[in-house]
Amino acid sequence: MTGFFAFCLFLSGIAGGVIGGMGLGGGTLLIPLLTIALSVPQKTAAWLNLLCFIPMSVFALAVHSKNKLVSFKDALLFIPFSLCGAFLASRLTEKIGGDVMRVSFGYFLIFLGSLSLVFFLIDRITRNREKK
Amino acid sequence: MNKLLRFGKIAKGGMAIAAAFISGLANGLFGGGAGTLVVPSLKIFRGLDQKEAHATAISVVLPLSVFSTVYYTLSGNASWSYFLPVGSGVVIGGALGALLLAKVPKKVLTLVFYLVMIYAGVRMIAL
């Protein structure tokens, strides 16, 4: 690995970290940066993203739970079912290749981006109405 | 009317469960993106406000990410030499993002970020 490549990896991390730190979803930025710009294999990019955000999540969670913002009742409803999903995903990733994953992640991003955009606009409109 | 209310409550619970399952599936398959799904689900199906939804989503995504990280590591997708540059960038960027949060126009930034997301999606399909 060249020093320049390592520096680019570092910059991608910063970009993903800044967006993640703002609570906008850093992973959805870090993975495309790593795969599109730096040609990191999809599964390696996925692994990097998951691993790198664990320390930040632990820290953020500690702060939020101290501020009593975490609804543990709702978290306990979500956690077991999301883990079932993650388990199924681990079975599936064994069978499908990195290219299929990359393309489906592309569709997933378009879906998420459009969905978030719609929620964002609805939120803006309803807030403006409340003000009136 | 009572029955209808109860039905609505059950339906919302069911949708929350489905959303949780899909979030875990997507996070495991793609290596990220669960938060972007869990936050609106907690708001819509559980009635949390933005800050609560965000904080609670982290507590949901953390165990998921630990599970999927262990799986990806064991299945031979780890490249530890990449970890130090990316990881240190994420930690520094994360602190920076949290500090910047109060200072940047978040509405504009959010909008730009969603558009970048759609663009990145198109690029990933075309790559």
CSV table of C-alpha atoms in Angstrom, one decimal:
chain,number,residue,atom,x,y,z
A,1,MET,CA,0.0,0.0,0.0
A,2,THR,CA,1.5,3.4,-1.0
A,3,GLY,CA,1.5,6.3,1.3
A,4,PHE,CA,-0.8,8.3,-1.0
A,5,PHE,CA,-3.4,5.4,-1.0
A,6,ALA,CA,-3.3,5.3,2.7
A,7,PHE,CA,-3.9,9.1,2.8
A,8,CYS,CA,-6.9,8.7,0.5
A,9,LEU,CA,-8.3,6.0,2.8
A,10,PHE,CA,-7.8,8.4,5.7
A,11,LEU,CA,-9.6,11.2,3.9
A,12,SER,CA,-12.5,8.8,3.0
A,13,GLY,CA,-12.7,7.9,6.7
A,14,ILE,CA,-12.8,11.6,7.7
A,15,ALA,CA,-15.6,12.3,5.1
A,16,GLY,CA,-17.6,9.3,6.4
A,17,GLY,CA,-16.9,10.3,10.0
A,18,VAL,CA,-18.0,13.9,9.6
A,19,ILE,CA,-21.4,12.8,8.1
A,20,GLY,CA,-21.7,10.0,10.6
A,21,GLY,CA,-21.0,12.4,13.5
A,22,MET,CA,-23.7,14.6,12.3
A,23,GLY,CA,-26.1,11.7,12.4
A,24,LEU,CA,-26.8,11.6,8.7
A,25,GLY,CA,-25.6,8.0,8.0
A,26,GLY,CA,-21.8,7.9,7.5
A,27,GLY,CA,-21.8,4.4,6.1
A,28,THR,CA,-23.9,5.3,3.2
A,29,LEU,CA,-21.1,7.7,2.2
A,30,LEU,CA,-18.0,5.7,3.3
A,31,ILE,CA,-18.8,2.6,1.3
A,32,PRO,CA,-19.4,4.3,-2.1
A,33,LEU,CA,-16.2,6.4,-1.5
A,34,LEU,CA,-14.1,3.3,-0.8
A,35,THR,CA,-15.5,1.3,-3.7
A,36,ILE,CA,-16.0,3.9,-6.4
A,37,ALA,CA,-13.1,6.2,-5.8
A,38,LEU,CA,-10.5,3.8,-4.3
A,39,SER,CA,-11.6,0.5,-5.9
A,40,VAL,CA,-11.7,-1.3,-2.5
A,41,PRO,CA,-13.6,-4.7,-2.9
A,42,GLN,CA,-17.2,-4.4,-1.8
A,43,LYS,CA,-17.0,-6.9,1.0
A,44,THR,CA,-13.9,-5.3,2.4
A,45,ALA,CA,-15.5,-1.9,2.3
A,46,ALA,CA,-18.5,-3.3,4.1
A,47,TRP,CA,-16.3,-4.8,6.8
A,48,LEU,CA,-14.3,-1.6,7.2
A,49,ASN,CA,-17.5,0.5,7.5
A,50,LEU,CA,-19.0,-1.8,10.1
A,51,LEU,CA,-15.8,-2.0,12.2
A,52,CYS,CA,-14.9,1.7,12.0
A,53,PHE,CA,-18.3,2.9,13.3
A,54,ILE,CA,-18.4,0.6,16.3
A,55,PRO,CA,-16.1,2.8,18.5
A,56,MET,CA,-18.1,6.0,17.5
A,57,SER,CA,-21.4,4.3,18.2
A,58,VAL,CA,-20.3,3.2,21.7
A,59,PHE,CA,-19.2,6.7,22.5
A,60,ALA,CA,-22.4,8.3,21.0
A,61,LEU,CA,-24.6,5.8,22.8
A,62,ALA,CA,-22.9,6.5,26.2
A,63,VAL,CA,-23.6,10.3,25.7
A,64,HIS,CA,-27.2,9.7,24.5
A,65,SER,CA,-28.1,7.3,27.3
A,66,LYS,CA,-26.7,9.7,29.8
A,67,ASN,CA,-29.0,12.4,28.4
A,68,LYS,CA,-31.9,9.9,28.6
A,69,LEU,CA,-32.6,10.0,24.9
A,70,VAL,CA,-32.5,6.2,24.3
A,71,SER,CA,-35.9,4.5,24.4
A,72,PHE,CA,-34.7,1.0,25.6
A,73,LYS,CA,-38.3,-0.4,25.3
A,74,ASP,CA,-38.3,0.3,21.6
A,75,ALA,CA,-34.7,-0.8,21.2
A,76,LEU,CA,-35.6,-4.2,22.7
A,77,LEU,CA,-38.4,-4.6,20.2
A,78,PHE,CA,-36.1,-3.8,17.2
A,79,ILE,CA,-32.9,-5.6,18.3
A,80,PRO,CA,-34.0,-9.3,18.1
A,81,PHE,CA,-35.7,-9.0,14.8
A,82,SER,CA,-32.9,-6.9,13.2
A,83,LEU,CA,-30.4,-9.6,14.4
A,84,CYS,CA,-32.5,-12.2,12.6
A,85,GLY,CA,-32.1,-10.1,9.5
A,86,ALA,CA,-28.4,-9.8,10.0
A,87,PHE,CA,-28.2,-13.6,10.4
A,88,LEU,CA,-30.0,-14.2,7.2
A,89,ALA,CA,-27.7,-11.7,5.5
A,90,SER,CA,-24.7,-13.6,6.7
A,91,ARG,CA,-26.1,-16.7,5.0
A,92,LEU,CA,-26.8,-14.8,1.8
A,93,THR,CA,-23.4,-13.1,1.5
A,94,GLU,CA,-21.7,-16.5,1.4
A,95,LYS,CA,-23.7,-17.3,-1.8
A,96,ILE,CA,-23.5,-14.0,-3.7
A,97,GLY,CA,-20.4,-12.3,-5.1
A,98,GLY,CA,-19.1,-8.8,-4.4
A,99,ASP,CA,-20.3,-7.4,-7.8
A,100,VAL,CA,-23.9,-8.5,-7.1
A,101,MET,CA,-23.7,-6.9,-3.7
A,102,ARG,CA,-22.3,-3.7,-5.1
A,103,VAL,CA,-25.1,-3.3,-7.7
A,104,SER,CA,-27.8,-4.1,-5.1
A,105,PHE,CA,-26.2,-1.6,-2.7
A,106,GLY,CA,-26.4,0.9,-5.5
A,107,TYR,CA,-30.2,0.3,-5.8
A,108,PHE,CA,-30.5,0.4,-2.0
A,109,LEU,CA,-28.8,3.8,-1.9
A,110,ILE,CA,-31.1,5.2,-4.6
A,111,PHE,CA,-34.1,3.8,-2.6
A,112,LEU,CA,-32.8,5.2,0.7
A,113,GLY,CA,-31.9,8.6,-0.8
A,114,SER,CA,-35.3,9.0,-2.4
A,115,LEU,CA,-37.1,7.8,0.7
A,116,SER,CA,-35.1,10.2,2.9
A,117,LEU,CA,-35.7,13.0,0.5
A,118,VAL,CA,-39.5,12.4,0.6
A,119,PHE,CA,-39.5,12.2,4.5
A,120,PHE,CA,-37.4,15.4,4.6
A,121,LEU,CA,-39.8,17.3,2.3
A,122,ILE,CA,-42.9,16.0,4.3
A,123,ASP,CA,-41.2,17.1,7.5
A,124,ARG,CA,-40.5,20.6,6.1
A,125,ILE,CA,-44.0,21.0,4.8
A,126,THR,CA,-45.7,19.9,8.0
A,127,ARG,CA,-43.4,22.1,10.1
A,128,ASN,CA,-44.3,25.1,7.9
A,129,ARG,CA,-48.0,24.4,8.4
A,130,GLU,CA,-47.5,24.2,12.2
A,131,LYS,CA,-45.9,27.6,12.1
A,132,LYS,CA,-48.8,29.1,10.3
B,1,MET,CA,-63.6,2.4,17.4
B,2,ASN,CA,-61.6,0.8,20.2
B,3,LYS,CA,-61.1,-2.3,18.0
B,4,LEU,CA,-59.9,-0.1,15.2
B,5,LEU,CA,-57.4,1.7,17.5
B,6,ARG,CA,-56.2,-1.7,18.7
B,7,PHE,CA,-55.8,-2.9,15.1
B,8,GLY,CA,-53.8,0.2,14.3
B,9,LYS,CA,-51.5,-0.4,17.2
B,10,ILE,CA,-50.9,-4.0,16.2
B,11,ALA,CA,-50.3,-3.1,12.6
B,12,LYS,CA,-47.8,-0.5,13.6
B,13,GLY,CA,-46.0,-3.0,15.8
B,14,GLY,CA,-45.9,-5.5,13.0
B,15,MET,CA,-44.5,-2.9,10.6
B,16,ALA,CA,-41.9,-2.0,13.2
B,17,ILE,CA,-40.9,-5.7,13.4
B,18,ALA,CA,-40.7,-5.9,9.6
B,19,ALA,CA,-38.6,-2.7,9.4
B,20,ALA,CA,-36.2,-4.1,12.1
B,21,PHE,CA,-35.8,-7.3,10.1
B,22,ILE,CA,-35.2,-5.5,6.8
B,23,SER,CA,-32.7,-3.1,8.5
B,24,GLY,CA,-30.7,-6.0,9.9
B,25,LEU,CA,-30.8,-7.7,6.5
B,26,ALA,CA,-29.6,-4.6,4.6
B,27,ASN,CA,-26.9,-3.8,7.2
B,28,GLY,CA,-25.5,-7.3,7.0
B,29,LEU,CA,-25.7,-7.6,3.2
B,30,PHE,CA,-24.3,-4.1,2.4
B,31,GLY,CA,-22.2,-3.4,5.5
B,32,GLY,CA,-24.1,-0.3,6.4
B,33,GLY,CA,-27.2,1.8,6.0
B,34,ALA,CA,-29.2,0.4,8.9
B,35,GLY,CA,-29.4,3.7,10.7
B,36,THR,CA,-30.9,5.4,7.7
B,37,LEU,CA,-33.7,2.9,7.9
B,38,VAL,CA,-34.1,2.5,11.7
B,39,VAL,CA,-34.4,6.3,12.4
B,40,PRO,CA,-37.5,6.9,10.2
B,41,SER,CA,-39.0,3.5,11.4
B,42,LEU,CA,-38.7,4.5,15.0
B,43,LYS,CA,-40.3,7.9,14.2
B,44,ILE,CA,-43.2,6.5,12.2
B,45,PHE,CA,-44.0,3.2,13.9
B,46,ARG,CA,-43.0,4.0,17.5
B,47,GLY,CA,-43.7,7.7,17.6
B,48,LEU,CA,-40.3,8.8,18.8
B,49,ASP,CA,-39.1,12.4,18.1
B,50,GLN,CA,-36.0,13.0,15.9
B,51,LYS,CA,-33.4,13.1,18.8
B,52,GLU,CA,-34.9,10.0,20.6
B,53,ALA,CA,-35.1,8.1,17.3
B,54,HIS,CA,-31.5,8.9,16.5
B,55,ALA,CA,-30.2,7.9,19.9
B,56,THR,CA,-32.3,4.7,20.0
B,57,ALA,CA,-31.3,3.8,16.5
B,58,ILE,CA,-27.6,3.7,17.6
B,59,SER,CA,-28.5,1.2,20.3
B,60,VAL,CA,-30.2,-1.0,17.7
B,61,VAL,CA,-27.4,-0.7,15.1
B,62,LEU,CA,-24.5,-1.3,17.5
B,63,PRO,CA,-25.3,-5.0,18.2
B,64,LEU,CA,-26.1,-5.5,14.5
B,65,SER,CA,-22.8,-4.1,13.5
B,66,VAL,CA,-20.9,-6.2,16.0
B,67,PHE,CA,-22.6,-9.3,14.7
B,68,SER,CA,-21.9,-8.5,11.1
B,69,THR,CA,-18.3,-7.4,11.7
B,70,VAL,CA,-17.6,-10.7,13.4
B,71,TYR,CA,-19.1,-12.5,10.5
B,72,TYR,CA,-17.2,-10.6,7.8
B,73,THR,CA,-14.0,-11.0,9.7
B,74,LEU,CA,-14.4,-14.8,10.1
B,75,SER,CA,-15.4,-15.2,6.4
B,76,GLY,CA,-12.0,-13.7,5.3
B,77,ASN,CA,-13.0,-10.2,4.2
B,78,ALA,CA,-10.8,-8.3,6.7
B,79,SER,CA,-7.9,-6.2,5.4
B,80,TRP,CA,-6.3,-5.0,8.6
B,81,SER,CA,-3.8,-2.7,6.8
B,82,TYR,CA,-6.8,-0.6,5.6
B,83,PHE,CA,-8.2,-0.4,9.1
B,84,LEU,CA,-5.8,2.1,10.6
B,85,PRO,CA,-6.1,4.9,8.0
B,86,VAL,CA,-9.9,4.5,7.6
B,87,GLY,CA,-10.5,4.0,11.3
B,88,SER,CA,-8.4,7.0,12.4
B,89,GLY,CA,-10.2,9.1,9.8
B,90,VAL,CA,-13.6,8.1,11.0
B,91,VAL,CA,-12.8,8.9,14.6
B,92,ILE,CA,-11.4,12.3,13.8
B,93,GLY,CA,-14.1,13.0,11.3
B,94,GLY,CA,-16.8,11.8,13.8
B,95,ALA,CA,-15.6,14.3,16.4
B,96,LEU,CA,-15.4,17.0,13.8
B,97,GLY,CA,-18.9,16.2,12.6
B,98,ALA,CA,-20.3,16.4,16.2
B,99,LEU,CA,-18.6,19.7,16.7
B,100,LEU,CA,-19.7,21.1,13.4
B,101,LEU,CA,-23.3,20.0,13.8
B,102,ALA,CA,-24.3,23.2,15.7
B,103,LYS,CA,-22.5,25.5,13.2
B,104,VAL,CA,-23.6,24.3,9.8
B,105,PRO,CA,-26.9,24.9,8.0
B,106,LYS,CA,-28.2,21.4,8.6
B,107,LYS,CA,-31.2,21.7,6.2
B,108,VAL,CA,-29.0,22.4,3.2
B,109,LEU,CA,-26.5,19.8,4.2
B,110,THR,CA,-29.1,17.1,4.6
B,111,LEU,CA,-30.6,17.9,1.2
B,112,VAL,CA,-27.2,17.8,-0.5
B,113,PHE,CA,-26.3,14.6,1.3
B,114,TYR,CA,-29.5,12.8,0.1
B,115,LEU,CA,-28.8,13.9,-3.5
B,116,VAL,CA,-25.2,12.7,-3.2
B,117,MET,CA,-26.6,9.4,-1.9
B,118,ILE,CA,-28.7,8.9,-5.0
B,119,TYR,CA,-25.8,9.9,-7.2
B,120,ALA,CA,-23.5,7.4,-5.5
B,121,GLY,CA,-26.1,4.7,-6.0
B,122,VAL,CA,-26.2,5.4,-9.7
B,123,ARG,CA,-22.4,5.3,-9.9
B,124,MET,CA,-22.3,2.0,-8.0
B,125,ILE,CA,-24.7,0.4,-10.4
B,126,ALA,CA,-22.8,1.7,-13.4
B,127,LEU,CA,-19.3,0.9,-12.2
